[in-house]
Amino acid sequence: MVEENKFPLIGEKFPEMQVETTQGTIKLPEQYRGRWFMLFSHPGDFTPVCTTEFYSFAKRYEDFQKLNTDLIGLSVDSTISHIEWVNWIENNLKIKVPFPIIGDGLGRTAMRMGMLQPQSSTSTVRAVFIVDPNSVIRLIMYYPLEIGRNVDELLRAIKALQMNDKFKVALPANWPNNELIGENAINPPPRTVADSKTRLSQFKGYAWWLTYKELPDSDVKEAKKYVKDKT
């Protein structure tokens, strides 16, 4: 159970809450049960970095949908302010913001999720919570106000989490373009001495505790869309 005086952590259930958004009242995490969702906060409407982020999230919305992932934004601005801002984005930048944005004028949701930090007591930092279909928080990121998020990295992380669930593997640094094992996935370490002695005869690797195996080409190709190969 999540304590009321701290924000939830990786591996905990996303806390139940009812929020007002630009698309009406939503109950979290119930609204997205059975799907992945990404809750992300931004410091404020009508601000330069946030506007570039929302443009990027809107432009890549279909990529998130292909990963069975919904988006939901949040700031301590009002829903009315959000509506005016997304209308401005649509009218001036010629792109529609298809996902809801939580109006959190009193900062209750922001405080509950640890989005108000010492950098600013009146604006949310750029927080990211990625939540799986069972309503479990799987990834948390925090960026400062001045730095916009990398949308490709968020898509890559979601895809990697889904590979972990599907194939029970770990994913290396810079996957799918790792410098040591390329697009492959890391096997879980053996649990017995006997298994450790046969692991390198079963899989390629550098040591009994560092072996790897291939993933389906279709999954690798999808992941590679989100990163540039620098190997």
Coordinates of N, CA and C in Angstrom, one line a residue:
M1 N 0.8 -1.2 0.0 CA 0.0 0.0 0.0 C 0.9 1.3 0.0
V2 N 0.5 2.3 -0.8 CA 1.3 3.5 -0.9 C 0.9 4.4 0.3
E3 N 1.9 4.9 1.0 CA 1.7 5.8 2.1 C 1.3 7.2 1.5
E4 N 0.4 7.8 2.3 CA -0.1 9.1 1.8 C 0.9 10.2 1.9
N5 N 2.0 10.1 2.6 CA 2.9 11.2 2.8 C 4.1 11.1 1.9
K6 N 4.1 10.1 0.9 CA 5.2 10.0 -0.1 C 4.6 9.6 -1.4
F7 N 5.3 10.1 -2.4 CA 4.9 9.7 -3.8 C 5.2 8.2 -4.1
P8 N 4.4 7.6 -4.9 CA 4.6 6.2 -5.2 C 5.9 5.9 -5.9
L9 N 6.4 4.7 -5.8 CA 7.7 4.3 -6.3 C 7.6 3.2 -7.4
I10 N 8.7 2.9 -8.1 CA 8.7 1.9 -9.1 C 8.3 0.6 -8.4
G11 N 7.4 -0.2 -9.0 CA 6.9 -1.4 -8.4 C 5.7 -1.3 -7.6
E12 N 5.3 -0.1 -7.2 CA 4.1 0.1 -6.5 C 2.9 0.4 -7.4
K13 N 1.7 0.2 -6.9 CA 0.5 0.5 -7.7 C 0.4 2.0 -7.8
F14 N -0.1 2.5 -9.0 CA -0.4 3.9 -9.1 C -1.6 4.2 -8.2
P15 N -1.5 5.3 -7.5 CA -2.5 5.6 -6.5 C -3.9 6.0 -7.2
E16 N -4.9 5.6 -6.6 CA -6.3 5.9 -7.1 C -6.6 7.4 -6.9
M17 N -7.1 8.0 -7.9 CA -7.4 9.4 -7.8 C -8.4 9.8 -8.9
Q18 N -9.2 10.8 -8.7 CA -10.1 11.3 -9.7 C -9.6 12.7 -10.1
V19 N -9.5 13.0 -11.4 CA -8.9 14.2 -11.8 C -9.8 14.9 -12.9
E20 N -9.7 16.2 -13.0 CA -10.4 16.9 -14.0 C -9.4 17.2 -15.1
T21 N -9.8 16.9 -16.4 CA -8.9 17.1 -17.5 C -9.7 17.9 -18.6
T22 N -8.9 18.1 -19.7 CA -9.4 18.8 -20.9 C -10.4 17.9 -21.6
Q23 N -10.5 16.6 -21.2 CA -11.4 15.7 -21.9 C -12.4 15.1 -20.9
G24 N -12.6 15.9 -19.8 CA -13.6 15.5 -18.8 C -12.9 14.8 -17.5
T25 N -13.8 14.3 -16.7 CA -13.3 13.7 -15.4 C -12.8 12.3 -15.7
I26 N -11.6 12.0 -15.1 CA -11.0 10.7 -15.3 C -10.6 10.1 -14.0
K27 N -10.8 8.8 -13.8 CA -10.4 8.1 -12.6 C -9.1 7.3 -13.0
L28 N -8.1 7.7 -12.2 CA -6.8 7.0 -12.4 C -6.6 6.0 -11.3
P29 N -6.0 4.8 -11.6 CA -5.6 4.4 -12.9 C -6.6 3.6 -13.7
E30 N -7.9 3.6 -13.1 CA -8.9 2.8 -13.7 C -9.2 3.1 -15.2
Q31 N -9.1 4.3 -15.6 CA -9.3 4.7 -16.9 C -8.5 3.9 -17.9
Y32 N -7.3 3.6 -17.5 CA -6.3 3.0 -18.4 C -6.0 1.5 -18.1
R33 N -6.8 0.9 -17.3 CA -6.5 -0.5 -16.9 C -6.6 -1.4 -18.1
G34 N -5.6 -2.2 -18.3 CA -5.5 -3.1 -19.4 C -4.6 -2.5 -20.5
R35 N -4.2 -1.2 -20.4 CA -3.3 -0.5 -21.3 C -2.1 0.1 -20.5
W36 N -1.0 0.4 -21.2 CA 0.0 1.2 -20.6 C -0.4 2.7 -20.6
F37 N 0.1 3.5 -19.7 CA -0.1 4.9 -19.8 C 1.1 5.6 -19.3
M38 N 1.3 6.8 -19.8 CA 2.4 7.7 -19.3 C 1.8 9.0 -18.9
L39 N 2.0 9.3 -17.6 CA 1.6 10.5 -17.0 C 2.8 11.4 -17.0
F40 N 2.7 12.6 -17.5 CA 3.9 13.5 -17.5 C 3.4 14.9 -17.2
S41 N 4.3 15.6 -16.3 CA 3.9 16.9 -15.9 C 4.8 17.9 -16.7
H42 N 4.3 19.1 -16.8 CA 5.0 20.2 -17.4 C 4.9 21.5 -16.5
P43 N 5.9 22.3 -16.5 CA 5.8 23.5 -15.6 C 4.7 24.5 -15.8
G44 N 4.3 24.7 -17.0 CA 3.2 25.6 -17.2 C 2.7 25.8 -18.6
D45 N 1.5 26.2 -18.8 CA 1.0 26.5 -20.2 C 1.6 27.7 -20.7
F46 N 1.6 27.9 -22.0 CA 2.1 29.1 -22.7 C 3.5 29.4 -22.3
T47 N 4.3 28.3 -22.2 CA 5.8 28.5 -21.9 C 6.5 27.8 -23.1
P48 N 7.7 28.3 -23.4 CA 8.4 27.9 -24.6 C 8.7 26.4 -24.6
V49 N 9.5 25.9 -23.6 CA 9.9 24.5 -23.6 C 8.7 23.6 -23.6
C50 N 7.7 23.9 -22.8 CA 6.5 23.0 -22.7 C 5.8 23.0 -24.0
T51 N 5.7 24.1 -24.7 CA 5.1 24.1 -26.0 C 5.8 23.2 -27.0
T52 N 7.1 23.2 -27.0 CA 7.9 22.3 -27.9 C 7.6 20.9 -27.5
E53 N 7.5 20.6 -26.2 CA 7.3 19.2 -25.8 C 5.9 18.7 -26.2
F54 N 4.9 19.6 -26.0 CA 3.6 19.1 -26.4 C 3.4 18.9 -27.9
Y55 N 4.1 19.8 -28.7 CA 4.1 19.6 -30.1 C 4.8 18.2 -30.4
S56 N 5.9 17.9 -29.8 CA 6.5 16.6 -30.0 C 5.7 15.4 -29.6
F57 N 5.1 15.5 -28.4 CA 4.2 14.4 -27.9 C 3.0 14.2 -28.9
A58 N 2.4 15.3 -29.3 CA 1.3 15.2 -30.3 C 1.7 14.6 -31.6
K59 N 2.9 15.0 -32.1 CA 3.4 14.5 -33.3 C 3.7 13.0 -33.3
R60 N 4.1 12.5 -32.1 CA 4.5 11.1 -31.9 C 3.4 10.3 -31.3
Y61 N 2.2 10.9 -31.2 CA 1.1 10.2 -30.4 C 0.8 8.8 -31.0
E62 N 0.8 8.7 -32.3 CA 0.5 7.4 -32.9 C 1.6 6.3 -32.6
D63 N 2.8 6.8 -32.4 CA 3.8 5.8 -32.0 C 3.6 5.3 -30.6
F64 N 3.1 6.1 -29.7 CA 2.7 5.7 -28.4 C 1.5 4.7 -28.5
Q65 N 0.5 5.1 -29.3 CA -0.6 4.2 -29.5 C -0.3 2.8 -30.0
K66 N 0.7 2.8 -30.9 CA 1.2 1.5 -31.4 C 1.8 0.6 -30.3
L67 N 2.3 1.3 -29.3 CA 2.8 0.5 -28.1 C 1.7 0.3 -27.0
N68 N 0.5 0.5 -27.4 CA -0.6 0.3 -26.5 C -0.5 1.2 -25.3
T69 N -0.1 2.5 -25.5 CA 0.2 3.4 -24.5 C -0.5 4.7 -24.7
D70 N -1.2 5.1 -23.6 CA -1.9 6.4 -23.7 C -1.1 7.5 -22.9
L71 N -1.3 8.7 -23.3 CA -0.6 9.8 -22.7 C -1.6 10.7 -21.9
I72 N -1.1 11.2 -20.8 CA -1.9 12.2 -20.0 C -1.0 13.2 -19.4
G73 N -1.2 14.5 -19.7 CA -0.4 15.6 -19.2 C -0.9 16.1 -17.9
L74 N -0.1 17.0 -17.2 CA -0.5 17.6 -16.0 C 0.3 18.9 -15.7
S75 N -0.3 19.9 -15.3 CA 0.4 21.0 -14.6 C -0.5 21.7 -13.6
V76 N 0.0 22.6 -12.8 CA -0.8 23.3 -11.8 C -1.7 24.4 -12.4
D77 N -1.7 24.5 -13.7 CA -2.6 25.5 -14.4 C -4.0 24.9 -14.4
S78 N -5.0 25.7 -14.6 CA -6.4 25.3 -14.6 C -6.7 24.6 -15.9
T79 N -7.8 23.8 -15.9 CA -8.3 23.2 -17.2 C -8.6 24.2 -18.2
I80 N -9.2 25.4 -17.8 CA -9.5 26.4 -18.8 C -8.2 26.9 -19.5
S81 N -7.1 27.1 -18.7 CA -5.9 27.5 -19.3 C -5.4 26.5 -20.3
H82 N -5.5 25.2 -19.9 CA -5.0 24.1 -20.8 C -5.8 24.2 -22.1
I83 N -7.1 24.4 -22.0 CA -7.9 24.4 -23.2 C -7.5 25.5 -24.1
E84 N -7.3 26.7 -23.6 CA -6.8 27.8 -24.4 C -5.5 27.6 -25.0
W85 N -4.6 26.9 -24.3 CA -3.2 26.6 -24.8 C -3.3 25.6 -25.9
V86 N -4.0 24.5 -25.7 CA -4.0 23.5 -26.8 C -4.7 24.0 -28.0
N87 N -5.7 24.9 -27.8 CA -6.3 25.6 -29.0 C -5.3 26.5 -29.7
W88 N -4.4 27.2 -28.9 CA -3.4 28.0 -29.5 C -2.4 27.1 -30.3
I89 N -2.0 26.0 -29.7 CA -1.1 25.1 -30.4 C -1.7 24.6 -31.7
E90 N -3.0 24.2 -31.7 CA -3.7 23.7 -32.9 C -3.8 24.8 -34.0
N91 N -4.1 26.0 -33.5 CA -4.3 27.1 -34.5 C -3.0 27.6 -35.1
N92 N -2.0 27.7 -34.2 CA -0.7 28.3 -34.7 C 0.4 27.4 -35.1
L93 N 0.4 26.2 -34.5 CA 1.4 25.2 -34.9 C 0.8 24.1 -35.7
K94 N -0.5 24.1 -36.0 CA -1.1 23.2 -36.9 C -1.0 21.8 -36.5
I95 N -1.2 21.5 -35.2 CA -1.2 20.1 -34.8 C -2.2 20.0 -33.6
K96 N -2.9 18.9 -33.6 CA -3.9 18.7 -32.5 C -3.3 18.0 -31.4
V97 N -3.6 18.4 -30.2 CA -3.2 17.7 -29.0 C -4.3 16.7 -28.6
P98 N -4.0 15.4 -28.9 CA -5.1 14.4 -28.8 C -5.3 13.8 -27.4
F99 N -4.4 14.1 -26.5 CA -4.5 13.4 -25.2 C -5.0 14.4 -24.1
P100 N -5.6 14.0 -23.0 CA -6.1 14.9 -22.0 C -4.9 15.5 -21.1
I101 N -5.2 16.6 -20.5 CA -4.3 17.3 -19.6 C -5.0 17.6 -18.3
I102 N -4.4 17.2 -17.2 CA -5.1 17.4 -15.9 C -4.9 18.8 -15.5
G103 N -6.0 19.4 -15.1 CA -6.0 20.7 -14.4 C -5.8 20.5 -12.9
D104 N -4.7 21.1 -12.4 CA -4.4 20.8 -11.0 C -4.1 22.1 -10.3
G105 N -5.0 23.0 -10.3 CA -4.8 24.4 -9.8 C -4.4 24.5 -8.3
L106 N -4.8 23.5 -7.5 CA -4.4 23.5 -6.1 C -3.1 22.7 -5.9
G107 N -2.7 22.0 -6.9 CA -1.4 21.3 -6.8 C -1.5 20.0 -6.0
R108 N -2.7 19.5 -5.8 CA -2.9 18.3 -5.0 C -2.3 17.1 -5.7
T109 N -2.6 16.9 -7.0 CA -2.1 15.7 -7.7 C -0.6 15.9 -7.8
A110 N -0.1 17.1 -8.1 CA 1.3 17.3 -8.3 C 2.1 16.9 -7.0
M111 N 1.5 17.3 -5.8 CA 2.2 17.0 -4.6 C 2.1 15.5 -4.3
R112 N 1.0 14.9 -4.6 CA 0.8 13.5 -4.4 C 1.9 12.7 -5.2
M113 N 2.2 13.2 -6.4 CA 3.1 12.5 -7.2 C 4.6 13.0 -7.2
G114 N 4.9 13.9 -6.2 CA 6.2 14.4 -6.1 C 6.7 15.2 -7.2
M115 N 5.8 16.0 -7.8 CA 6.1 16.8 -9.0 C 6.5 18.2 -8.6
L116 N 6.2 18.6 -7.4 CA 6.6 19.9 -6.9 C 7.9 19.7 -6.1
Q117 N 9.0 20.3 -6.5 CA 10.3 20.1 -5.9 C 11.0 21.4 -5.6
P118 N 12.1 21.4 -4.9 CA 12.7 22.7 -4.5 C 13.1 23.6 -5.6
Q119 N 13.2 23.2 -6.9 CA 13.5 24.1 -8.0 C 12.5 25.1 -8.1
S120 N 11.2 24.8 -7.9 CA 10.1 25.7 -7.9 C 8.9 25.2 -7.1
S121 N 8.4 26.0 -6.2 CA 7.3 25.6 -5.4 C 6.0 25.9 -6.0
T122 N 6.0 26.5 -7.2 CA 4.8 26.9 -7.9 C 4.6 26.3 -9.2
S123 N 5.6 25.6 -9.7 CA 5.5 24.9 -11.0 C 6.0 23.5 -10.9
T124 N 5.4 22.6 -11.6 CA 5.8 21.2 -11.6 C 7.1 21.0 -12.4
V125 N 7.9 20.1 -11.9 CA 9.1 19.7 -12.7 C 8.6 18.8 -13.8
R126 N 9.5 18.4 -14.7 CA 9.1 17.6 -15.8 C 9.2 16.1 -15.4
A127 N 8.1 15.6 -14.7 CA 8.1 14.3 -14.2 C 7.5 13.3 -15.3
V128 N 7.9 12.1 -15.2 CA 7.3 11.0 -16.1 C 7.0 9.8 -15.3
F129 N 5.8 9.3 -15.3 CA 5.5 8.0 -14.7 C 4.9 7.1 -15.8
I130 N 5.6 6.0 -16.1 CA 5.1 5.0 -17.0 C 4.5 3.9 -16.2
V131 N 3.3 3.5 -16.6 CA 2.5 2.6 -15.8 C 2.0 1.5 -16.7
D132 N 2.1 0.2 -16.2 CA 1.8 -0.9 -17.0 C 0.3 -1.3 -17.0
P133 N -0.2 -2.2 -17.8 CA -1.6 -2.6 -17.8 C -2.2 -3.0 -16.5
N134 N -1.3 -3.4 -15.5 CA -1.8 -3.8 -14.2 C -1.7 -2.7 -13.2
S135 N -1.6 -1.5 -13.7 CA -1.5 -0.3 -12.9 C -0.3 -0.2 -12.0
V136 N 0.7 -0.9 -12.3 CA 2.0 -0.8 -11.6 C 2.9 0.2 -12.2
I137 N 3.5 1.0 -11.4 CA 4.5 2.0 -11.9 C 5.8 1.3 -12.3
R138 N 6.3 1.5 -13.5 CA 7.4 0.7 -14.0 C 8.6 1.6 -14.3
L139 N 8.4 2.9 -14.4 CA 9.5 3.8 -14.7 C 9.2 5.2 -14.2
I140 N 10.1 5.9 -13.6 CA 10.0 7.3 -13.1 C 11.2 8.1 -13.6
M141 N 10.9 9.2 -14.2 CA 12.0 10.1 -14.6 C 11.6 11.5 -14.1
Y142 N 12.7 12.3 -13.8 CA 12.5 13.7 -13.5 C 13.5 14.6 -14.3
Y143 N 13.0 15.5 -15.0 CA 13.8 16.5 -15.7 C 13.5 17.9 -15.0
P144 N 14.5 18.8 -15.0 CA 14.3 20.1 -14.5 C 13.5 21.0 -15.5
L145 N 13.1 22.1 -15.0 CA 12.2 23.0 -15.8 C 12.9 23.4 -17.2
E146 N 14.2 23.5 -17.2 CA 14.9 24.1 -18.3 C 15.1 23.1 -19.5
I147 N 14.9 21.8 -19.3 CA 15.3 20.8 -20.3 C 14.1 20.0 -20.7
G148 N 13.9 20.1 -22.0 CA 12.8 19.3 -22.5 C 13.1 17.8 -22.6
R149 N 12.1 16.9 -22.6 CA 12.4 15.5 -22.6 C 12.6 15.0 -24.0
N150 N 13.3 13.8 -24.1 CA 13.5 13.2 -25.3 C 12.4 12.1 -25.6
V151 N 11.6 12.4 -26.5 CA 10.4 11.6 -26.8 C 10.9 10.2 -27.3
D152 N 11.9 10.2 -28.1 CA 12.4 8.9 -28.6 C 12.8 8.0 -27.4
E153 N 13.5 8.5 -26.4 CA 13.9 7.7 -25.3 C 12.7 7.2 -24.5
L154 N 11.7 8.0 -24.4 CA 10.5 7.5 -23.7 C 9.8 6.3 -24.4
L155 N 9.8 6.4 -25.8 CA 9.2 5.3 -26.6 C 10.1 4.1 -26.5
R156 N 11.4 4.3 -26.5 CA 12.4 3.2 -26.4 C 12.2 2.5 -25.0
A157 N 12.1 3.3 -24.0 CA 11.9 2.7 -22.6 C 10.6 1.9 -22.5
I158 N 9.5 2.4 -23.1 CA 8.3 1.6 -23.1 C 8.4 0.3 -23.8
K159 N 9.0 0.4 -25.0 CA 9.3 -0.8 -25.8 C 10.1 -1.8 -25.0
A160 N 11.2 -1.3 -24.3 CA 12.1 -2.2 -23.6 C 11.3 -2.8 -22.4
L161 N 10.5 -2.1 -21.7 CA 9.7 -2.6 -20.6 C 8.8 -3.7 -21.1
Q162 N 8.2 -3.5 -22.3 CA 7.3 -4.5 -22.9 C 8.1 -5.8 -23.3
M163 N 9.3 -5.6 -23.7 CA 10.2 -6.8 -24.0 C 10.5 -7.5 -22.8
N164 N 10.8 -6.8 -21.7 CA 11.0 -7.5 -20.4 C 9.9 -8.3 -20.0
D165 N 8.7 -7.8 -20.1 CA 7.5 -8.5 -19.7 C 7.2 -9.8 -20.6
K166 N 7.4 -9.6 -21.9 CA 7.1 -10.6 -22.9 C 8.1 -11.8 -22.9
F167 N 9.4 -11.4 -22.8 CA 10.4 -12.4 -22.9 C 11.2 -12.7 -21.6
K168 N 10.9 -12.0 -20.6 CA 11.6 -12.2 -19.3 C 13.1 -12.0 -19.4
V169 N 13.5 -10.9 -20.1 CA 14.9 -10.6 -20.3 C 15.1 -9.2 -19.8
A170 N 16.4 -8.8 -19.7 CA 16.8 -7.5 -19.4 C 17.4 -6.9 -20.7
L171 N 17.4 -5.5 -20.8 CA 17.8 -4.9 -22.0 C 19.1 -4.0 -21.6
P172 N 20.1 -4.1 -22.5 CA 21.4 -3.5 -22.2 C 21.3 -2.0 -22.4
A173 N 22.4 -1.3 -22.0 CA 22.6 0.1 -22.3 C 22.4 0.4 -23.8
N174 N 21.7 1.5 -24.1 CA 21.5 1.9 -25.5 C 20.8 0.9 -26.4
W175 N 20.1 -0.1 -25.8 CA 19.4 -1.0 -26.6 C 18.4 -0.3 -27.5
P176 N 18.3 -0.7 -28.7 CA 18.8 -1.9 -29.4 C 20.1 -1.7 -30.1
N177 N 20.9 -0.7 -29.7 CA 22.2 -0.5 -30.4 C 23.4 -0.6 -29.4
N178 N 23.4 -1.6 -28.6 CA 24.4 -1.7 -27.5 C 25.8 -2.0 -28.1
E179 N 26.8 -1.4 -27.5 CA 28.1 -1.6 -28.0 C 28.7 -3.0 -27.9
L180 N 28.2 -3.8 -26.9 CA 28.7 -5.1 -26.7 C 27.9 -6.2 -27.3
I181 N 26.6 -6.1 -27.2 CA 25.7 -7.2 -27.7 C 24.7 -6.8 -28.7
G182 N 24.9 -5.6 -29.2 CA 24.0 -5.1 -30.3 C 22.5 -5.0 -29.9
E183 N 21.7 -5.7 -30.7 CA 20.2 -5.6 -30.6 C 19.7 -6.7 -29.7
N184 N 20.6 -7.5 -29.1 CA 20.2 -8.7 -28.3 C 19.8 -8.3 -26.9
A185 N 19.2 -9.3 -26.2 CA 18.7 -9.1 -24.9 C 19.5 -9.9 -23.9
I186 N 19.6 -9.5 -22.7 CA 20.4 -10.2 -21.7 C 19.5 -11.2 -20.9
N187 N 20.1 -12.4 -20.8 CA 19.4 -13.5 -20.1 C 19.5 -13.2 -18.6
P188 N 18.4 -13.6 -17.8 CA 18.5 -13.6 -16.4 C 19.7 -14.5 -15.9
P189 N 20.4 -14.1 -14.9 CA 21.6 -14.9 -14.4 C 21.1 -16.2 -13.9
P190 N 21.9 -17.3 -14.0 CA 21.5 -18.6 -13.5 C 21.4 -18.5 -12.0
R191 N 20.6 -19.4 -11.4 CA 20.4 -19.4 -10.0 C 21.1 -20.5 -9.2
T192 N 21.7 -21.4 -10.0 CA 22.4 -22.5 -9.3 C 23.8 -22.6 -9.9
V193 N 24.7 -23.3 -9.1 CA 26.1 -23.5 -9.6 C 26.0 -24.4 -10.9
A194 N 25.2 -25.4 -10.9 CA 25.1 -26.3 -12.0 C 24.7 -25.5 -13.3
D195 N 23.7 -24.7 -13.1 CA 23.3 -23.9 -14.3 C 24.4 -22.9 -14.8
S196 N 25.2 -22.4 -13.8 CA 26.2 -21.5 -14.2 C 27.3 -22.2 -15.1
K197 N 27.5 -23.5 -14.9 CA 28.5 -24.2 -15.6 C 28.1 -24.5 -17.1
T198 N 26.8 -24.5 -17.3 CA 26.3 -24.8 -18.7 C 25.8 -23.6 -19.5
R199 N 25.8 -22.4 -18.8 CA 25.2 -21.3 -19.4 C 25.9 -20.9 -20.7
L200 N 27.2 -20.9 -20.8 CA 27.9 -20.4 -22.0 C 27.9 -21.5 -23.1
S201 N 27.4 -22.7 -22.8 CA 27.2 -23.7 -23.9 C 25.8 -23.5 -24.4
Q202 N 24.9 -22.8 -23.7 CA 23.6 -22.6 -24.2 C 23.4 -21.3 -25.0
F203 N 24.2 -20.3 -24.5 CA 24.0 -18.9 -25.1 C 25.4 -18.3 -25.4
K204 N 25.4 -17.3 -26.3 CA 26.6 -16.5 -26.5 C 26.7 -15.6 -25.3
G205 N 28.0 -15.2 -25.0 CA 28.2 -14.3 -23.8 C 29.6 -14.1 -23.5
Y206 N 29.8 -13.3 -22.5 CA 31.2 -12.9 -22.0 C 31.6 -13.6 -20.7
A207 N 30.6 -14.1 -20.0 CA 30.8 -14.8 -18.8 C 29.5 -15.5 -18.5
W208 N 29.5 -16.5 -17.5 CA 28.3 -17.3 -17.2 C 27.2 -16.4 -16.7
W209 N 27.5 -15.2 -16.2 CA 26.5 -14.3 -15.6 C 26.2 -13.2 -16.6
L210 N 26.8 -13.2 -17.8 CA 26.6 -12.2 -18.8 C 26.4 -12.9 -20.2
T211 N 25.2 -13.4 -20.4 CA 24.9 -14.0 -21.7 C 23.7 -13.4 -22.3
Y212 N 23.5 -13.6 -23.6 CA 22.5 -12.9 -24.3 C 21.8 -13.7 -25.4
K213 N 20.7 -13.3 -25.9 CA 20.0 -14.0 -26.9 C 19.2 -13.0 -27.8
E214 N 18.8 -13.5 -29.0 CA 18.1 -12.7 -30.0 C 16.7 -12.5 -29.6
L215 N 16.2 -11.3 -30.0 CA 14.8 -11.0 -29.9 C 14.2 -11.0 -31.3
P216 N 12.9 -11.2 -31.5 CA 12.2 -11.2 -32.8 C 12.6 -10.0 -33.6
D217 N 12.8 -10.1 -34.9 CA 13.2 -9.0 -35.8 C 12.2 -7.9 -35.8
S218 N 10.9 -8.3 -35.7 CA 9.8 -7.2 -35.7 C 9.9 -6.3 -34.5
D219 N 10.2 -6.9 -33.4 CA 10.4 -6.0 -32.2 C 11.6 -5.2 -32.2
V220 N 12.7 -5.7 -32.7 CA 13.9 -5.0 -32.8 C 13.8 -3.8 -33.8
K221 N 13.1 -4.1 -34.9 CA 12.9 -3.0 -35.9 C 12.1 -1.9 -35.4
E222 N 11.1 -2.3 -34.6 CA 10.2 -1.2 -34.0 C 11.0 -0.4 -33.0
A223 N 11.9 -1.0 -32.2 CA 12.7 -0.3 -31.3 C 13.7 0.6 -32.0
K224 N 14.2 0.2 -33.1 CA 15.2 1.0 -33.8 C 14.6 2.2 -34.4
K225 N 13.3 2.3 -34.6 CA 12.7 3.5 -35.1 C 12.9 4.6 -34.1
Y226 N 13.1 4.3 -32.9 CA 13.2 5.4 -31.9 C 14.6 5.9 -31.5
V227 N 15.6 5.2 -32.1 CA 17.0 5.6 -31.8 C 17.8 5.6 -33.1
K228 N 18.8 6.4 -33.0 CA 19.8 6.4 -34.1 C 21.0 5.5 -33.8
D229 N 21.3 4.7 -34.8 CA 22.4 3.7 -34.6 C 23.8 4.5 -34.5
K230 N 24.5 4.5 -33.4 CA 25.7 5.1 -33.2 C 26.9 4.2 -33.0
T231 N 26.6 2.9 -33.2 CA 27.6 1.9 -33.0 C 28.5 1.8 -34.2

